[in-house]
């Protein structure tokens, strides 16, 4: 998995250089143009990325496969955030926090309810009530607002 | 100066009313809460509290808002140290040593060092403000685009010191920070750069989602996938662990004093702010401090430097606001709006025409600082318990905080998705042992460097001479040369000596 970061960095660097070649000039009228800093950044990203990639390729223990545990967390969090527009932010967080603690971490249900409800309650008080930030409420939007 | 101190005493007489103390305490409690919540910076806190103050008298109102502004700096340290998520941008540098120190089993020491540093840095800043507010305001104005460009370049040369023995991962991090920093509208021609047609990116990559993703979400993945500990640290916090020993105080006091002075001067400069002050003082400590070799591994000097600097910068930013009517930071810009709503016109005449307002406010800064440290020390025993929460529980709680905190930045779901993408990317960076500090430092400094360089060239129609015109520029150039070549010279001298032996 160590190779993923340098590969992504090289891709980013190439895209940045492409932008400079196609759209952004290095120098414009009196001073640096829009491409000067990106050109420097892209070049540095490619050189250091290639350097690190070569180093990791030599390490035969490292495989370019995503660890199952990592994938599970990423998918879990993406699904959770994806459901905000349907169930609302606070309810989804409550359900997912409880679900993770109870089903994945096998924490006692009473403790899981206490932690998830307590966290969401504090966040709701601070952000929704005190700071008046209109958090997404999903299908409950029309009922409560 | 003597007159200023006399006026300050009169200010104390007005500020020390039960009503003002009560408003200060309300501001401090709100500020600590706001500061500790990732994503909610002092700007949001002050903006939210501003309408509440409309019906108060201006002095009490500004005292309450200043208390909130100040205490957010204290609050930002709490989440940086305990859960590795900076409460606001100014607290980013604190994660470099604060969190590792907490992880070593000394969360109380880390917090008390930070609070003490905030107090000392803040007091230094306020004292400098008291004796030389109008002079400071003029100093701030003498920094034009070429001076600011060179100051930022000076800060950027220091990235090299963060790289350590293997510079390549650090260079990769720097380049990525630069890449992210160049997203948005280009100043030279108004071109949209690397926005991928997302409107959010038109004004650049949003800072809060980036920081929360880099530090918070990447850590969520680490915590939820860690196999080794359900046990957390089980740190037993004894009351004596909360206080620094005499020897430790001797170690951090010089750091706090020099960072406080540096922070105050950086706070005065328009646009530089607490984040730059925090990073620059951390870097200087890494360069000249007695414990420089251990910086980044969790040492109290690494906690003291950025915290003292960012609190002093908060005080410093009031100098141009009160004396010239120029806000030095986003928060002071909101405060400026508040002052004008109350019919006060900040500027050189404020100190002459509204003495009854200015001096109680400056006096209240001292009061707020004292109240802050008392309240903060009293919450340490409760706060440090966070470190004992098992990783699997802490991870999921941090996830909820990250998501809600990021959303609150701009009420934008796009920013939440972006935060997660950055977090996943930074998780892979961490796996490859790429340090995140140069990434954030270059991200913070590059847009300022680009802006001021462009403005400097425009001022002088492309003539490079503008960078050597003023004495300040020459001094900065000299420092840049010294900072770049000193490590090389030092290495060469060491090698020569070895060779001779």
XYZ file of C-alpha atoms in Angstrom:
646
model
C 0.000 0.000 0.000
C 3.028 2.265 0.348
C 3.176 2.700 -3.421
C -0.276 4.302 -3.609
C 0.864 7.728 -2.311
C 3.796 8.188 -4.740
C 1.661 6.950 -7.662
C -1.103 9.452 -6.833
C 1.515 12.198 -6.406
C 3.069 11.474 -9.800
C -0.374 11.568 -11.439
C -1.111 14.877 -9.715
C 2.275 16.272 -10.786
C 1.712 15.242 -14.417
C -1.715 16.893 -14.446
C -0.243 20.087 -12.988
C 2.491 20.198 -15.635
C -0.106 19.484 -18.342
C -2.062 22.538 -17.110
C 1.047 24.715 -17.382
C 1.811 23.468 -20.909
C -1.734 23.949 -22.163
C -3.269 26.885 -20.295
C -1.181 28.735 -17.752
C 1.814 30.861 -18.827
C 4.970 30.950 -16.712
C 5.390 34.708 -17.073
C 2.704 37.279 -17.780
C 3.417 40.953 -18.503
C 5.306 42.268 -15.463
C 5.522 39.261 -13.228
C 5.003 35.559 -12.607
C 2.097 34.124 -14.555
C -0.429 31.595 -13.374
C 1.808 28.708 -14.365
C 5.048 29.480 -12.525
C 4.174 28.069 -9.118
C 2.207 25.080 -10.514
C 5.166 24.235 -12.795
C 7.495 24.172 -9.807
C 5.015 22.180 -7.705
C 4.310 19.639 -10.464
C 7.967 19.074 -11.279
C 8.837 18.556 -7.622
C 5.883 16.149 -7.172
C 6.971 14.040 -10.154
C 10.651 13.892 -9.191
C 10.082 13.075 -5.511
C 7.195 10.722 -6.354
C 9.306 8.726 -8.835
C 12.188 8.615 -6.354
C 9.935 7.170 -3.629
C 8.175 4.777 -6.007
C 11.489 3.290 -7.112
C 12.420 2.807 -3.460
C 9.124 1.044 -2.684
C 9.280 -1.139 -5.806
C 12.507 -2.608 -4.432
C 10.615 -3.536 -1.251
C 9.095 -6.887 -2.263
C 6.926 -7.215 0.847
C 4.801 -4.246 -0.168
C 1.833 -5.052 -2.415
C -0.355 -2.651 -4.338
C -3.546 -4.021 -2.752
C -5.848 -2.190 -0.405
C -6.025 -3.763 3.037
C -9.495 -5.216 3.797
C -9.759 -3.391 7.115
C -8.940 -0.058 5.480
C -11.405 -0.722 2.663
C -14.120 -1.571 5.214
C -13.624 1.743 7.058
C -13.560 3.747 3.823
C -16.731 2.098 2.474
C -18.457 2.461 5.860
C -17.746 6.190 6.073
C -18.679 6.828 2.428
C -22.032 5.041 2.820
C -22.663 6.945 6.056
C -22.034 10.363 4.473
C -23.977 9.316 1.344
C -27.065 8.717 3.473
C -27.072 12.228 4.944
C -29.330 13.525 2.196
C -31.933 10.844 2.925
C -31.868 10.385 6.686
C -30.254 13.638 7.765
C -26.827 14.142 9.284
C -27.546 13.587 12.971
C -29.801 10.519 12.588
C -27.393 8.841 10.164
C -24.447 9.512 12.468
C -26.413 8.123 15.405
C -27.330 4.929 13.542
C -23.882 4.382 12.040
C -22.045 5.077 15.270
C -24.262 2.635 17.111
C -23.947 0.106 14.275
C -20.161 0.295 14.220
C -19.777 0.074 17.994
C -22.305 -2.740 18.442
C -21.888 -4.915 15.345
C -18.238 -4.334 14.402
C -16.564 -3.575 17.717
C -18.946 -5.767 19.756
C -19.406 -3.235 22.491
C -22.352 -3.776 24.905
C -25.529 -2.296 23.428
C -26.175 -0.038 26.411
C -22.681 1.460 26.164
C -22.987 1.771 22.394
C -26.299 3.641 22.714
C -24.850 5.914 25.385
C -21.742 6.815 23.337
C -23.512 7.329 20.014
C -26.501 9.227 21.452
C -24.255 11.295 23.755
C -21.912 12.325 20.942
C -24.718 13.211 18.545
C -26.570 15.112 21.276
C -23.507 17.269 22.077
C -22.858 17.920 18.378
C -26.514 18.814 17.835
C -26.544 21.238 20.787
C -23.296 22.943 19.732
C -23.757 23.132 15.988
C -27.502 23.153 15.381
C -28.766 24.971 18.467
C -25.869 27.182 19.606
C -24.179 27.986 16.286
C -27.414 27.729 14.261
C -25.792 25.745 11.457
C -28.529 24.165 9.354
C -27.315 20.560 9.228
C -28.920 18.376 6.525
C -32.101 16.744 7.821
C -32.919 14.614 4.780
C -36.531 13.500 4.514
C -37.267 15.098 7.904
C -36.476 18.551 6.520
C -40.167 19.315 5.814
C -41.337 18.050 9.186
C -38.950 19.964 11.412
C -38.253 23.128 9.408
C 4.806 55.229 27.650
C 4.212 56.366 31.238
C 1.024 58.060 30.134
C -0.101 54.843 28.482
C 0.432 52.930 31.715
C -1.543 55.538 33.679
C -4.364 55.289 31.173
C -4.169 51.511 31.430
C -4.662 51.748 35.197
C -7.763 53.855 34.603
C -8.817 51.233 32.077
C -8.483 48.547 34.747
C -10.723 50.578 37.027
C -13.430 50.605 34.359
C -12.934 47.054 33.117
C -12.941 45.372 36.495
C -16.683 45.570 37.056
C -18.724 42.533 37.972
C -20.672 42.926 34.740
C -17.554 42.923 32.545
C -16.031 39.985 34.419
C -19.264 38.048 33.891
C -19.286 38.843 30.164
C -15.617 37.820 29.980
C -16.386 34.463 31.572
C -19.282 33.892 29.139
C -16.979 34.775 26.230
C -14.232 32.480 27.528
C -16.495 29.462 28.015
C -18.036 29.952 24.562
C -14.559 30.464 23.066
C -13.130 27.313 24.643
C -16.028 25.295 23.258
C -15.784 26.912 19.819
C -11.991 26.601 19.744
C -12.018 22.940 20.690
C -14.519 22.083 17.942
C -12.682 21.400 14.688
C -13.946 23.526 11.850
C -15.424 26.260 14.010
C -12.768 28.931 14.183
C -12.799 32.238 16.024
C -14.336 33.990 13.004
C -17.517 31.912 13.255
C -17.558 32.250 17.044
C -17.239 36.042 16.969
C -19.749 36.321 14.104
C -22.311 34.261 16.022
C -21.850 36.234 19.226
C -21.799 39.638 17.498
C -25.611 40.049 17.233
C -25.931 39.112 20.918
C -23.816 42.142 21.825
C -25.853 44.761 19.955
C -27.803 45.729 23.057
C -24.768 45.879 25.315
C -22.573 48.908 25.875
C -19.631 48.911 23.405
C -16.953 48.342 26.046
C -18.665 45.278 27.528
C -19.451 44.006 24.053
C -15.888 44.208 22.754
C -14.603 42.729 26.044
C -16.869 39.712 25.597
C -15.887 39.287 21.940
C -12.189 39.699 22.718
C -12.561 37.097 25.492
C -14.089 34.728 22.962
C -11.373 35.442 20.402
C -8.645 34.880 22.960
C -10.078 31.737 24.462
C -10.526 30.080 21.046
C -6.717 30.048 20.914
C -6.677 28.157 24.216
C -9.500 25.859 23.067
C -7.798 25.058 19.755
C -4.884 23.580 21.690
C -7.101 21.099 23.545
C -8.271 19.186 20.468
C -4.821 19.449 18.807
C -3.196 17.750 21.778
C -5.793 15.205 22.778
C -7.210 13.989 19.472
C -4.716 15.375 16.938
C -7.290 17.577 15.224
C -6.462 21.282 15.314
C -9.454 23.267 16.563
C -8.505 26.096 14.220
C -5.802 26.937 11.684
C -3.550 28.601 14.245
C -3.332 25.371 16.244
C -2.025 23.251 13.358
C 1.639 23.617 14.367
C 0.745 22.348 17.814
C -0.140 18.883 16.540
C 3.530 18.315 15.649
C 4.629 17.921 19.267
C 1.469 18.242 21.350
C -0.163 15.007 20.215
C 3.034 12.911 20.369
C 3.632 14.206 23.911
C 0.096 13.225 24.899
C 0.595 9.809 23.298
C 3.742 9.343 25.356
C 1.500 9.517 28.404
C 1.834 13.187 29.298
C -1.378 14.830 28.095
C -1.529 16.932 31.262
C 1.990 18.275 30.749
C 1.251 19.031 27.100
C -1.921 20.910 27.997
C -0.409 22.819 30.904
C 2.618 23.810 28.763
C 0.269 25.101 26.090
C -1.937 27.006 28.485
C 1.075 28.538 30.199
C 2.577 29.447 26.838
C -0.689 30.948 25.670
C -0.789 32.996 28.854
C 2.815 34.183 28.615
C 2.699 34.759 24.845
C -0.622 36.567 25.168
C 0.628 38.723 28.038
C 3.766 39.665 26.079
C 1.612 40.551 23.092
C -0.755 42.663 25.166
C 2.117 44.386 26.961
C 3.755 45.310 23.651
C 0.357 46.498 22.457
C -0.050 48.623 25.591
C 3.238 50.430 25.334
C 3.502 50.810 21.590
C 0.157 50.336 19.887
C 0.436 53.288 17.522
C 4.082 52.531 16.697
C 3.170 48.891 16.025
C 0.411 49.998 13.697
C 2.923 52.023 11.663
C 5.397 49.111 11.625
C 2.657 46.893 10.206
C 2.009 49.408 7.458
C 5.701 49.633 6.508
C 5.416 46.035 5.309
C 4.406 46.271 1.688
C 4.150 43.378 -0.827
C 7.946 42.996 -1.378
C 8.654 42.848 2.369
C 5.797 40.420 2.959
C 6.899 38.247 0.006
C 10.401 38.010 1.468
C 9.054 37.293 4.956
C 6.988 34.418 3.578
C 9.980 33.206 1.548
C 12.022 33.285 4.750
C 9.408 31.099 6.417
C 9.407 28.760 3.412
C 13.176 28.290 3.428
C 12.680 26.759 6.822
C 10.776 23.820 5.329
C 14.215 22.365 4.683
C 14.762 22.047 8.434
C 11.686 19.898 8.782
C 12.868 17.325 6.291
C 15.269 15.389 8.506
C 17.673 12.694 7.344
C 15.613 11.473 4.393
C 14.526 14.644 2.568
C 12.573 12.991 -0.270
C 9.295 12.265 1.619
C 9.380 15.823 2.970
C 9.934 17.218 -0.527
C 7.014 15.148 -1.788
C 4.840 16.585 0.977
C 6.005 20.119 0.133
C 5.240 19.643 -3.564
C 1.752 18.345 -2.758
C 1.112 21.323 -0.503
C 2.215 23.611 -3.342
C -0.047 21.775 -5.815
C -3.088 22.181 -3.552
C -2.168 25.815 -2.903
C -2.172 26.704 -6.603
C -5.806 25.675 -7.069
C -8.194 28.591 -7.631
C -8.295 31.884 -9.452
C -4.887 33.062 -10.613
C -4.101 36.646 -9.627
C -2.161 37.543 -12.758
C -4.810 36.901 -15.393
C -7.855 35.729 -13.480
C -7.555 32.226 -14.924
C -9.246 29.370 -13.107
C -6.545 26.861 -12.210
C -7.187 23.172 -11.546
C -10.726 23.746 -10.256
C -12.146 20.649 -12.007
C -15.196 22.868 -12.545
C -16.125 22.781 -8.859
C -17.298 26.261 -7.753
C -15.840 25.690 -4.257
C -12.333 25.529 -5.716
C -12.669 28.886 -7.507
C -11.424 30.639 -4.382
C -8.856 27.939 -3.696
C -8.831 24.695 -1.749
C -10.807 25.298 1.470
C -8.465 25.195 4.452
C -10.693 23.720 7.169
C -11.726 20.572 5.224
C -8.101 20.115 4.192
C -6.800 20.288 7.771
C -9.590 18.148 9.212
C -9.085 15.600 6.437
C -5.296 15.549 6.735
C -5.178 15.258 10.507
C -8.617 14.068 11.567
C -10.033 11.707 8.963
C -6.702 10.043 8.188
C -6.459 9.364 11.900
C -9.988 7.956 11.976
C -8.878 5.329 9.443
C -5.788 4.593 11.533
C -7.761 4.273 14.763
C -10.545 2.135 13.314
C -8.092 -0.233 11.650
C -5.581 -0.460 14.484
C -5.409 -4.030 15.696
C -3.102 -3.608 18.611
C -4.993 -1.638 21.119
C -8.310 -1.798 22.728
C -6.634 -0.700 25.855
C -5.755 2.868 24.926
C -3.126 4.374 27.159
C -4.666 4.023 30.587
C -2.743 7.032 31.707
C -3.199 7.830 35.355
C -3.148 11.578 35.674
C -1.832 12.707 39.003
C -2.148 16.333 39.967
C 1.646 16.725 40.021
C 1.765 15.593 36.366
C -0.261 18.601 35.359
C 2.349 21.067 36.481
C 5.759 21.590 34.989
C 8.812 21.007 37.148
C 11.268 23.825 37.840
C 13.635 22.399 35.260
C 10.904 22.222 32.636
C 9.870 25.789 33.346
C 13.493 26.849 32.808
C 13.432 25.017 29.479
C 10.236 26.539 28.144
C 10.358 30.079 29.513
C 12.914 31.428 26.994
C 10.953 29.698 24.209
C 7.723 31.327 25.350
C 9.303 34.775 25.580
C 10.951 34.763 22.152
C 7.931 33.172 20.491
C 5.678 35.721 22.187
C 7.699 38.653 20.870
C 7.942 37.137 17.385
C 4.230 36.268 17.350
C 3.198 39.782 18.322
C 5.131 41.321 15.428
C 3.781 38.788 12.936
C 0.243 39.406 14.205
C 0.640 43.095 13.406
C 1.275 42.410 9.728
C -1.873 42.327 7.647
C -2.731 38.823 6.483
C 0.143 36.997 8.192
C -1.866 35.862 11.250
C -1.552 33.252 13.972
C -0.950 30.295 11.643
C 2.190 31.839 10.149
C 3.294 32.963 13.614
C 2.831 29.456 15.025
C 4.728 27.736 12.225
C 7.533 30.287 12.115
C 8.167 30.153 15.850
C 8.072 26.345 15.786
C 10.604 26.312 12.981
C 12.871 28.805 14.725
C 12.740 26.641 17.827
C 13.636 23.657 15.692
C 16.599 25.613 14.447
C 17.988 27.310 17.525
C 16.369 25.593 20.518
C 18.417 23.569 22.990
C 16.204 20.543 22.439
C 16.005 20.951 18.660
C 17.007 17.371 17.853
C 13.964 16.022 19.642
C 11.435 18.411 18.126
C 8.578 16.514 16.515
C 8.854 13.577 18.897
C 6.791 15.159 21.661
C 8.745 17.738 23.637
C 7.401 20.623 25.671
C 9.356 23.189 23.633
C 7.389 22.114 20.549
C 4.148 22.830 22.424
C 5.334 26.115 23.893
C 6.609 27.820 20.727
C 3.512 27.755 18.475
C 1.058 28.403 21.289
C 2.912 31.410 22.686
C 3.291 32.807 19.171
C -0.306 32.413 18.084
C -1.691 34.023 21.245
C 0.756 36.900 20.934
C -0.292 37.255 17.283
C -3.912 37.513 18.423
C -2.929 40.469 20.625
C -0.709 41.949 17.919
C -3.528 41.918 15.379
C -5.403 44.430 17.557
C -2.699 47.084 16.992
C -3.494 47.861 13.333
C -7.217 47.399 14.076
C -7.407 49.954 16.866
C -4.795 52.440 15.659
C -5.305 52.362 11.901
C -8.665 50.697 11.392
C -6.988 47.931 9.407
C -7.872 44.381 10.442
C -4.865 42.051 10.661
C -6.929 38.850 10.519
C -10.367 37.528 9.587
C -11.598 37.734 13.150
C -10.441 41.302 13.651
C -12.232 42.170 10.398
C -15.492 40.975 11.992
C -14.614 42.920 15.150
C -14.029 46.019 13.026
C -17.574 45.644 11.689
C -18.796 45.428 15.285
C -16.907 48.562 16.345
C -18.395 50.506 13.468
C -21.890 49.286 14.341
C -21.436 50.734 17.819
C -20.499 54.069 16.277
C -16.770 53.830 16.957
C -14.336 54.680 14.212
C -11.032 52.806 14.671
C -8.041 54.845 13.597
C -5.418 57.156 15.044
C -8.110 59.306 16.687
C -9.674 56.398 18.570
C -6.975 56.641 21.249
C -7.623 60.390 21.632
C -11.384 60.620 21.199
C -12.459 57.352 22.822
C -10.028 56.815 25.674
C -12.880 55.603 27.860
C -13.383 52.754 25.373
C -9.862 51.804 24.276
C -8.103 51.483 27.619
C -10.737 49.389 29.405
C -10.638 47.084 26.372
C -6.842 46.741 26.520
C -7.064 46.274 30.314
C -9.675 43.587 29.782
C -7.192 41.629 27.617
C -5.027 41.155 30.712
C -8.084 40.163 32.712
C -9.236 37.720 30.028
C -5.800 36.145 29.878
C -5.778 35.539 33.649
C -9.344 34.179 33.621
C -8.519 31.937 30.653
C -5.601 30.272 32.375
C -7.598 29.732 35.596
C -10.518 28.165 33.722
C -8.233 26.109 31.449
C -6.188 24.645 34.307
C -9.383 23.692 36.081
C -10.606 21.674 33.092
C -7.338 19.770 32.465
C -8.224 16.820 34.754
C -11.483 16.320 32.839
C -10.022 16.952 29.368
C -7.144 14.483 29.714
C -9.614 11.643 30.220
C -10.145 11.754 26.450
C -6.728 10.162 26.049
C -7.902 7.072 27.930
C -10.840 6.401 25.621
C -10.172 3.188 23.659
C -9.171 3.754 20.028
C -12.170 1.950 18.568
C -14.544 4.300 20.396
C -12.406 7.410 19.937
C -12.136 6.736 16.173
C -15.865 6.710 15.546
C -16.453 9.763 17.779
C -13.723 11.693 15.923
C -15.363 10.692 12.631
C -18.638 12.318 13.744
C -16.794 15.461 14.881
C -14.847 15.647 11.596
C -17.989 15.396 9.487
C -20.068 17.921 11.430
C -17.087 20.271 11.903
C -16.307 20.287 8.190
C -19.929 20.829 7.234
C -20.164 23.786 9.595
C -17.324 25.562 7.769
C -19.478 26.529 4.785
C -22.640 24.440 5.171
C -21.398 22.415 2.239
C -21.643 18.665 1.679
C -19.067 18.996 -1.080
C -16.533 20.039 1.538
C -17.384 16.943 3.599
C -16.653 14.708 0.596
C -13.481 16.664 -0.104
C -12.380 16.302 3.523
C -12.804 12.534 3.256
C -10.866 12.388 -0.013
C -8.003 14.378 1.537
C -8.128 12.139 4.603
C -7.832 8.952 2.537
C -4.986 10.478 0.505
C -3.174 11.586 3.663
C -3.649 8.140 5.199
C -1.685 6.709 2.268
C 0.909 9.469 2.682
C 1.328 8.465 6.327
C 1.742 4.823 5.288
C 4.585 5.900 3.017
C 6.147 7.820 5.935
C 5.516 11.179 4.287
C 5.368 13.916 6.965
C 2.294 16.137 6.909
C 3.882 19.265 8.423
C 5.693 20.439 5.225
C 2.485 19.690 3.282
C 0.469 22.085 5.420
C 3.212 24.670 5.776
C 3.681 25.001 2.023
C -0.102 25.010 1.533
C -0.505 27.911 3.980
C 2.445 29.975 2.781
C 2.446 29.466 -1.003
C -0.703 31.487 -1.844
C 0.637 34.419 0.191
C 4.045 34.174 -1.484
C 2.443 34.075 -4.935
C 0.132 37.003 -4.171
C 2.775 39.283 -2.676
C 5.368 38.432 -5.343
C 2.894 39.302 -8.068
C 1.876 42.535 -6.332
C 5.526 43.523 -5.818
C 6.319 43.016 -9.508
C 3.198 44.942 -10.516
C 4.196 47.839 -8.240
C 7.536 48.193 -9.997
C 6.553 47.112 -13.530
C 8.480 43.894 -13.411
C 11.675 45.344 -11.982
C 13.418 42.922 -9.605
C 15.041 45.890 -7.842
C 11.998 46.317 -5.611
C 13.165 43.323 -3.586
C 16.350 45.137 -2.517
C 14.994 48.673 -2.201
C 14.063 48.910 1.450
C 16.152 48.162 4.553
C 13.583 45.572 5.691
C 13.942 43.764 2.340
C 17.721 43.769 2.617
C 17.549 42.396 6.158
C 15.179 39.608 5.077
C 17.336 38.759 2.069
C 20.368 38.542 4.361
C 18.482 36.197 6.696
C 17.325 34.032 3.786
C 20.917 33.681 2.567
C 22.086 32.830 6.098
C 19.262 30.317 6.628
C 19.864 28.598 3.302
C 23.637 28.460 3.439
C 24.257 28.025 7.180
C 23.299 24.306 7.226
C 25.453 23.674 4.140
C 28.410 25.564 5.643
C 27.959 23.742 8.942
C 28.022 20.341 7.220
C 31.107 21.319 5.222
C 32.945 22.563 8.318
C 32.113 19.360 10.218
C 33.374 17.269 7.306
C 36.558 19.331 7.037
C 37.221 18.941 10.760
C 36.718 15.192 10.529
C 39.028 15.086 7.544
C 41.727 17.018 9.419
C 41.498 14.633 12.364
